[in-house]
Amino acid sequence: MEIIKGIAELRSRIQQAKEDGKDIGLVPTMGYLHEGHLSLVRAAVRDNDIVVVSIFVNPTQFGPNEDYDSYPRDLEHDAAKLRELGVDYVFAPGVQEMYPEGYNSFVEVRDLTDKLCGKSRPGHFRGVTTVVTKLLNIVQPHRAYFGQKDFQQLVVIRRMVTDLNIPVEIKGLPIVREEDGLAMSSRNKYLNSKERKAATVLFKALEKGKEMILEGERDADKVREEMAGLINQEPLARIDYVAVVDPEGLQDLKKIGDRVLLALAVFIGNTRLIDNCFIEV
Ligand code: PAF
């Protein structure tokens, strides 16, 4: 496994692999890898001949008061895990390599990005779609892998790839959870032990919503209210949003149909966590 920091160097390796007829898989990450990321990497190693994992904490997707500076970073540890899984290249560019002096281009997906996380994180998805476009252009992979924990991100990236005719297959993989249901996230590191316990309220609320729907509840407001009520019982939790939406357009539902997405963003202390549950009835 090689750790590569330069775009030109990575490109020449990829070009050679493509000339040799190899299939390329890309797993874009911001590092501080957990089992959720590793499940994407395992799938990529299974499906492709050559796997590139990018590790880049992308400044353009963080708001001015967000955690860009404190976002956890541990390249050495990440590289050791990736080596074990059989990854070929870790692409770990610096900020100057990705956004050099004079950089001035952005990719924007409309509508889908105004909702859910887009409401409380203005500009976030513009940063995500920009960096993902850059990574897809740099690597030009056959397949790229994303987790369903960032369900909205996945929907937005699929839209972008379709709209902009980017020739890549987007793979979305299931959420990986801790034993008590907490969705794995690099941001779980911010939680102290009391907060870590309180954080299980997200999964409990999703489970409650899912149970109601599977038992026949079709009134989205009732499901929303029940989930919000459960979260509000936890003193360390503060709701950003609790949403019952259609999984394609991410629009709020009144009446629940065959396919529904329950999506949450909740502050536990100062840490904003997201989680979701896709249900097909
Ligand atoms: O999901 C993430 O970790 C990031 O948003 C991504 C896709 C790597 C872009 O920076």
Short mmCIF file of C-alpha atoms and ligand atoms in Angstrom, two decimals:
data_model
loop_
_atom_site.label_atom_id
_atom_site.label_comp_id
_atom_site.label_asym_id
_atom_site.label_seq_id
_atom_site.Cartn_x
_atom_site.Cartn_y
_atom_site.Cartn_z
CA MET A 1 0.00 0.00 0.00
CA GLU A 2 1.25 3.46 -0.89
CA ILE A 3 0.29 6.76 0.75
CA ILE A 4 0.15 9.42 -1.95
CA LYS A 5 -0.23 13.14 -1.35
CA GLY A 6 0.00 14.51 -4.88
CA ILE A 7 -2.76 14.44 -7.52
CA ALA A 8 -0.35 13.94 -10.45
CA GLU A 9 1.36 11.02 -8.78
CA LEU A 10 -1.94 9.28 -7.96
CA ARG A 11 -3.18 9.84 -11.50
CA SER A 12 -0.12 8.22 -13.05
CA ARG A 13 -0.59 5.11 -10.84
CA ILE A 14 -4.29 4.91 -11.76
CA GLN A 15 -3.60 5.42 -15.45
CA GLN A 16 -1.16 2.53 -15.42
CA ALA A 17 -3.70 0.30 -13.61
CA LYS A 18 -6.38 1.22 -16.17
CA GLU A 19 -4.04 0.43 -19.06
CA ASP A 20 -3.56 -2.97 -17.42
CA GLY A 21 -7.35 -3.43 -17.57
CA LYS A 22 -7.95 -3.12 -13.82
CA ASP A 23 -11.24 -2.04 -12.19
CA ILE A 24 -10.79 0.86 -9.78
CA GLY A 25 -12.81 1.44 -6.59
CA LEU A 26 -12.78 4.70 -4.61
CA VAL A 27 -13.78 5.13 -0.96
CA PRO A 28 -13.86 8.85 -0.11
CA THR A 29 -13.41 9.51 3.63
CA MET A 30 -12.34 12.20 6.05
CA GLY A 31 -10.29 9.66 7.99
CA TYR A 32 -10.41 8.65 11.67
CA LEU A 33 -11.75 5.40 10.33
CA HIS A 34 -14.26 3.22 12.18
CA GLU A 35 -16.07 -0.01 11.30
CA GLY A 36 -18.55 1.92 9.13
CA HIS A 37 -15.74 3.11 6.86
CA LEU A 38 -14.08 -0.30 6.95
CA SER A 39 -17.27 -1.97 5.73
CA LEU A 40 -17.09 0.30 2.66
CA VAL A 41 -13.44 -0.55 2.15
CA ARG A 42 -14.11 -4.30 2.40
CA ALA A 43 -16.84 -4.00 -0.24
CA ALA A 44 -14.51 -2.00 -2.48
CA VAL A 45 -11.73 -4.58 -2.11
CA ARG A 46 -14.22 -7.32 -2.96
CA ASP A 47 -15.61 -5.59 -6.07
CA ASN A 48 -12.47 -4.05 -7.62
CA ASP A 49 -8.88 -4.88 -8.59
CA ILE A 50 -7.42 -1.65 -7.26
CA VAL A 51 -8.79 0.33 -4.29
CA VAL A 52 -8.09 3.96 -3.49
CA VAL A 53 -9.17 5.34 -0.11
CA SER A 54 -9.04 9.12 0.10
CA ILE A 55 -8.48 10.74 3.48
CA PHE A 56 -9.12 14.46 3.36
CA VAL A 57 -10.83 16.61 5.97
CA ASN A 58 -12.50 18.88 3.46
CA PRO A 59 -12.60 22.49 4.71
CA THR A 60 -15.29 23.61 2.23
CA GLN A 61 -17.97 21.39 3.80
CA PHE A 62 -17.56 22.87 7.31
CA GLY A 63 -19.36 26.05 8.37
CA PRO A 64 -17.43 28.85 10.10
CA ASN A 65 -18.57 27.75 13.57
CA GLU A 66 -18.21 24.03 12.95
CA ASP A 67 -15.54 21.53 13.97
CA TYR A 68 -13.05 21.69 11.07
CA ASP A 69 -10.08 22.41 13.36
CA SER A 70 -10.99 19.88 16.02
CA TYR A 71 -12.16 17.13 13.63
CA PRO A 72 -10.18 14.02 14.71
CA ARG A 73 -7.22 13.05 12.51
CA ASP A 74 -4.94 10.01 12.76
CA LEU A 75 -3.37 9.12 9.43
CA GLU A 76 -0.93 6.58 10.81
CA HIS A 77 -3.63 4.57 12.56
CA ASP A 78 -5.93 4.80 9.51
CA ALA A 79 -3.15 3.65 7.18
CA ALA A 80 -2.41 0.60 9.35
CA LYS A 81 -6.08 -0.49 9.19
CA LEU A 82 -6.26 0.05 5.44
CA ARG A 83 -3.05 -1.87 4.82
CA GLU A 84 -4.56 -4.86 6.64
CA LEU A 85 -7.64 -4.77 4.40
CA GLY A 86 -5.61 -4.87 1.19
CA VAL A 87 -6.05 -1.27 0.01
CA ASP A 88 -3.66 -0.24 -2.78
CA TYR A 89 -3.47 3.54 -2.42
CA VAL A 90 -4.32 6.01 0.33
CA PHE A 91 -4.77 9.43 -1.20
CA ALA A 92 -4.10 11.99 1.54
CA PRO A 93 -3.69 15.41 -0.10
CA GLY A 94 -3.07 18.63 1.79
CA VAL A 95 -5.53 21.51 1.54
CA GLN A 96 -3.22 23.37 -0.90
CA GLU A 97 -3.18 20.38 -3.24
CA MET A 98 -7.00 20.29 -3.43
CA TYR A 99 -7.69 24.03 -3.20
CA PRO A 100 -4.62 25.88 -4.48
CA GLU A 101 -4.32 29.68 -4.56
CA GLY A 102 -6.98 31.09 -6.91
CA TYR A 103 -9.34 28.12 -6.58
CA ASN A 104 -12.81 29.33 -7.53
CA SER A 105 -15.13 26.55 -8.73
CA PHE A 106 -17.99 24.81 -6.90
CA VAL A 107 -20.60 22.20 -7.71
CA GLU A 108 -24.11 22.76 -6.47
CA VAL A 109 -27.08 20.39 -6.36
CA ARG A 110 -30.28 22.33 -5.70
CA ASP A 111 -33.49 21.48 -3.77
CA LEU A 112 -32.28 18.24 -2.19
CA THR A 113 -29.60 20.21 -0.36
CA ASP A 114 -31.99 22.76 1.24
CA LYS A 115 -33.64 20.15 3.44
CA LEU A 116 -32.70 18.21 6.59
CA CYS A 117 -28.96 18.76 7.25
CA GLY A 118 -28.81 21.40 4.51
CA LYS A 119 -31.11 23.66 6.55
CA SER A 120 -28.90 23.75 9.62
CA ARG A 121 -25.59 23.47 7.72
CA PRO A 122 -25.84 26.00 4.86
CA GLY A 123 -23.09 25.42 2.29
CA HIS A 124 -22.26 21.96 3.64
CA PHE A 125 -23.48 19.98 0.63
CA ARG A 126 -21.88 22.43 -1.80
CA GLY A 127 -18.56 21.55 -0.16
CA VAL A 128 -19.34 17.83 -0.29
CA THR A 129 -20.42 17.81 -3.95
CA THR A 130 -17.41 19.91 -4.92
CA VAL A 131 -14.86 17.68 -3.23
CA VAL A 132 -16.55 14.47 -4.37
CA THR A 133 -16.56 15.74 -7.97
CA LYS A 134 -12.87 16.54 -7.64
CA LEU A 135 -12.10 13.10 -6.21
CA LEU A 136 -14.16 11.38 -8.93
CA ASN A 137 -12.31 13.41 -11.59
CA ILE A 138 -8.91 12.70 -10.07
CA VAL A 139 -9.40 8.93 -9.67
CA GLN A 140 -12.05 8.26 -12.36
CA PRO A 141 -13.08 5.07 -10.56
CA HIS A 142 -15.49 2.44 -11.84
CA ARG A 143 -17.23 2.41 -8.44
CA ALA A 144 -17.39 4.78 -5.46
CA TYR A 145 -18.61 3.81 -1.98
CA PHE A 146 -20.61 5.85 0.55
CA GLY A 147 -22.36 5.01 3.82
CA GLN A 148 -26.12 5.27 4.31
CA LYS A 149 -25.64 7.02 7.64
CA ASP A 150 -25.25 10.17 5.55
CA PHE A 151 -28.41 9.25 3.64
CA GLN A 152 -28.97 12.77 2.33
CA GLN A 153 -25.37 12.94 1.14
CA LEU A 154 -25.87 9.71 -0.78
CA VAL A 155 -29.09 10.98 -2.39
CA VAL A 156 -27.38 14.26 -3.33
CA ILE A 157 -24.33 12.48 -4.80
CA ARG A 158 -26.50 10.12 -6.85
CA ARG A 159 -28.41 13.13 -8.22
CA MET A 160 -25.14 14.92 -9.06
CA VAL A 161 -23.61 11.90 -10.81
CA THR A 162 -26.76 11.45 -12.89
CA ASP A 163 -27.18 15.15 -13.69
CA LEU A 164 -23.53 15.71 -14.61
CA ASN A 165 -23.11 12.38 -16.48
CA ILE A 166 -20.21 11.31 -14.29
CA PRO A 167 -19.36 7.76 -15.39
CA VAL A 168 -19.21 5.97 -12.03
CA GLU A 169 -21.39 3.49 -10.18
CA ILE A 170 -22.35 4.82 -6.74
CA LYS A 171 -22.65 2.15 -4.05
CA GLY A 172 -24.52 2.93 -0.81
CA LEU A 173 -23.83 0.61 2.13
CA PRO A 174 -25.80 0.02 5.36
CA ILE A 175 -25.16 1.86 8.63
CA VAL A 176 -22.83 0.05 11.03
CA ARG A 177 -23.87 0.35 14.69
CA GLU A 178 -22.31 -0.14 18.12
CA GLU A 179 -23.83 -2.91 20.25
CA ASP A 180 -26.29 -0.50 21.89
CA GLY A 181 -27.45 0.83 18.51
CA LEU A 182 -25.44 4.06 18.28
CA ALA A 183 -24.47 4.60 14.65
CA MET A 184 -20.71 4.63 14.19
CA SER A 185 -19.31 8.09 13.54
CA SER A 186 -15.93 9.75 13.89
CA ARG A 187 -17.74 12.43 15.93
CA ASN A 188 -18.71 9.88 18.63
CA LYS A 189 -15.19 10.55 19.92
CA TYR A 190 -16.40 13.95 21.20
CA LEU A 191 -18.89 12.34 23.64
CA ASN A 192 -18.03 12.00 27.33
CA SER A 193 -19.34 8.91 29.12
CA LYS A 194 -22.67 10.51 30.15
CA GLU A 195 -23.22 11.83 26.65
CA ARG A 196 -22.26 8.50 25.13
CA LYS A 197 -25.08 6.86 27.10
CA ALA A 198 -27.52 9.64 26.21
CA ALA A 199 -26.63 9.27 22.52
CA THR A 200 -28.49 5.95 22.31
CA VAL A 201 -31.70 8.02 22.29
CA LEU A 202 -31.30 8.56 18.52
CA PHE A 203 -31.49 4.84 17.77
CA LYS A 204 -34.28 4.35 20.32
CA ALA A 205 -36.35 7.06 18.62
CA LEU A 206 -35.78 5.50 15.19
CA GLU A 207 -36.75 2.08 16.54
CA LYS A 208 -39.93 3.56 18.04
CA GLY A 209 -40.85 5.24 14.74
CA LYS A 210 -40.16 2.07 12.79
CA GLU A 211 -42.28 0.00 15.18
CA MET A 212 -45.22 2.41 14.82
CA ILE A 213 -45.03 2.24 11.01
CA LEU A 214 -44.68 -1.54 10.93
CA GLU A 215 -47.73 -1.76 13.21
CA GLY A 216 -49.71 0.23 10.65
CA GLU A 217 -49.40 3.91 11.63
CA ARG A 218 -49.60 6.01 8.46
CA ASP A 219 -49.86 9.51 9.94
CA ALA A 220 -46.35 10.97 9.59
CA ASP A 221 -47.00 13.73 12.19
CA LYS A 222 -47.87 11.15 14.83
CA VAL A 223 -44.63 9.26 14.15
CA ARG A 224 -42.62 12.51 14.19
CA GLU A 225 -44.21 13.63 17.48
CA GLU A 226 -43.63 10.30 19.18
CA MET A 227 -39.97 10.26 18.14
CA ALA A 228 -39.44 13.88 19.20
CA GLY A 229 -41.17 13.21 22.53
CA LEU A 230 -38.86 10.32 23.25
CA ILE A 231 -35.75 12.39 22.44
CA ASN A 232 -36.96 15.30 24.55
CA GLN A 233 -37.09 13.01 27.59
CA GLU A 234 -33.30 12.85 27.44
CA PRO A 235 -31.95 15.94 29.27
CA LEU A 236 -28.63 16.01 27.33
CA ALA A 237 -30.37 15.90 23.94
CA ARG A 238 -31.47 18.89 21.85
CA ILE A 239 -33.28 18.24 18.58
CA ASP A 240 -32.04 19.84 15.37
CA TYR A 241 -34.61 17.98 13.26
CA VAL A 242 -36.81 14.90 13.38
CA ALA A 243 -38.09 14.12 9.92
CA VAL A 244 -40.35 11.61 8.21
CA VAL A 245 -39.63 12.03 4.51
CA ASP A 246 -39.82 10.36 1.16
CA PRO A 247 -36.44 8.72 0.55
CA GLU A 248 -36.05 10.02 -3.02
CA GLY A 249 -37.03 13.69 -2.87
CA LEU A 250 -36.52 14.06 0.91
CA GLN A 251 -39.85 15.91 1.15
CA ASP A 252 -41.78 15.87 4.44
CA LEU A 253 -44.58 13.33 4.30
CA LYS A 254 -48.11 13.74 5.62
CA LYS A 255 -49.21 10.22 4.86
CA ILE A 256 -46.71 7.37 4.93
CA GLY A 257 -46.61 5.21 1.80
CA ASP A 258 -44.52 2.17 0.82
CA ARG A 259 -41.11 3.73 1.30
CA VAL A 260 -40.17 6.11 4.06
CA LEU A 261 -37.05 7.56 5.61
CA LEU A 262 -36.93 8.50 9.29
CA ALA A 263 -34.06 10.95 9.72
CA LEU A 264 -32.68 12.69 12.81
CA ALA A 265 -30.10 15.26 13.78
CA VAL A 266 -29.72 15.72 17.52
CA PHE A 267 -27.19 17.62 19.62
CA ILE A 268 -25.91 15.57 22.54
CA GLY A 269 -24.17 18.25 24.57
CA ASN A 270 -22.22 20.15 21.90
CA THR A 271 -21.94 17.22 19.50
CA ARG A 272 -24.34 17.06 16.59
CA LEU A 273 -25.16 13.47 15.66
CA ILE A 274 -27.23 12.19 12.74
CA ASP A 275 -28.93 8.87 12.14
CA ASN A 276 -31.68 7.47 9.97
CA CYS A 277 -33.78 4.44 9.17
CA PHE A 278 -35.07 3.51 5.74
CA ILE A 279 -38.30 1.50 5.85
CA GLU A 280 -40.05 -0.33 3.04
CA VAL A 281 -43.54 -1.58 3.98
O1 PAF B 1 -18.90 11.37 4.23
C1 PAF B 1 -17.79 11.92 4.34
O2 PAF B 1 -16.92 11.52 5.11
C2 PAF B 1 -17.51 13.18 3.52
O3 PAF B 1 -18.62 13.98 3.42
C3 PAF B 1 -16.92 12.87 2.14
C4 PAF B 1 -17.92 12.11 1.26
C5 PAF B 1 -15.64 12.08 2.27
C6 PAF B 1 -16.58 14.19 1.40
O4 PAF B 1 -15.63 14.93 2.11
#
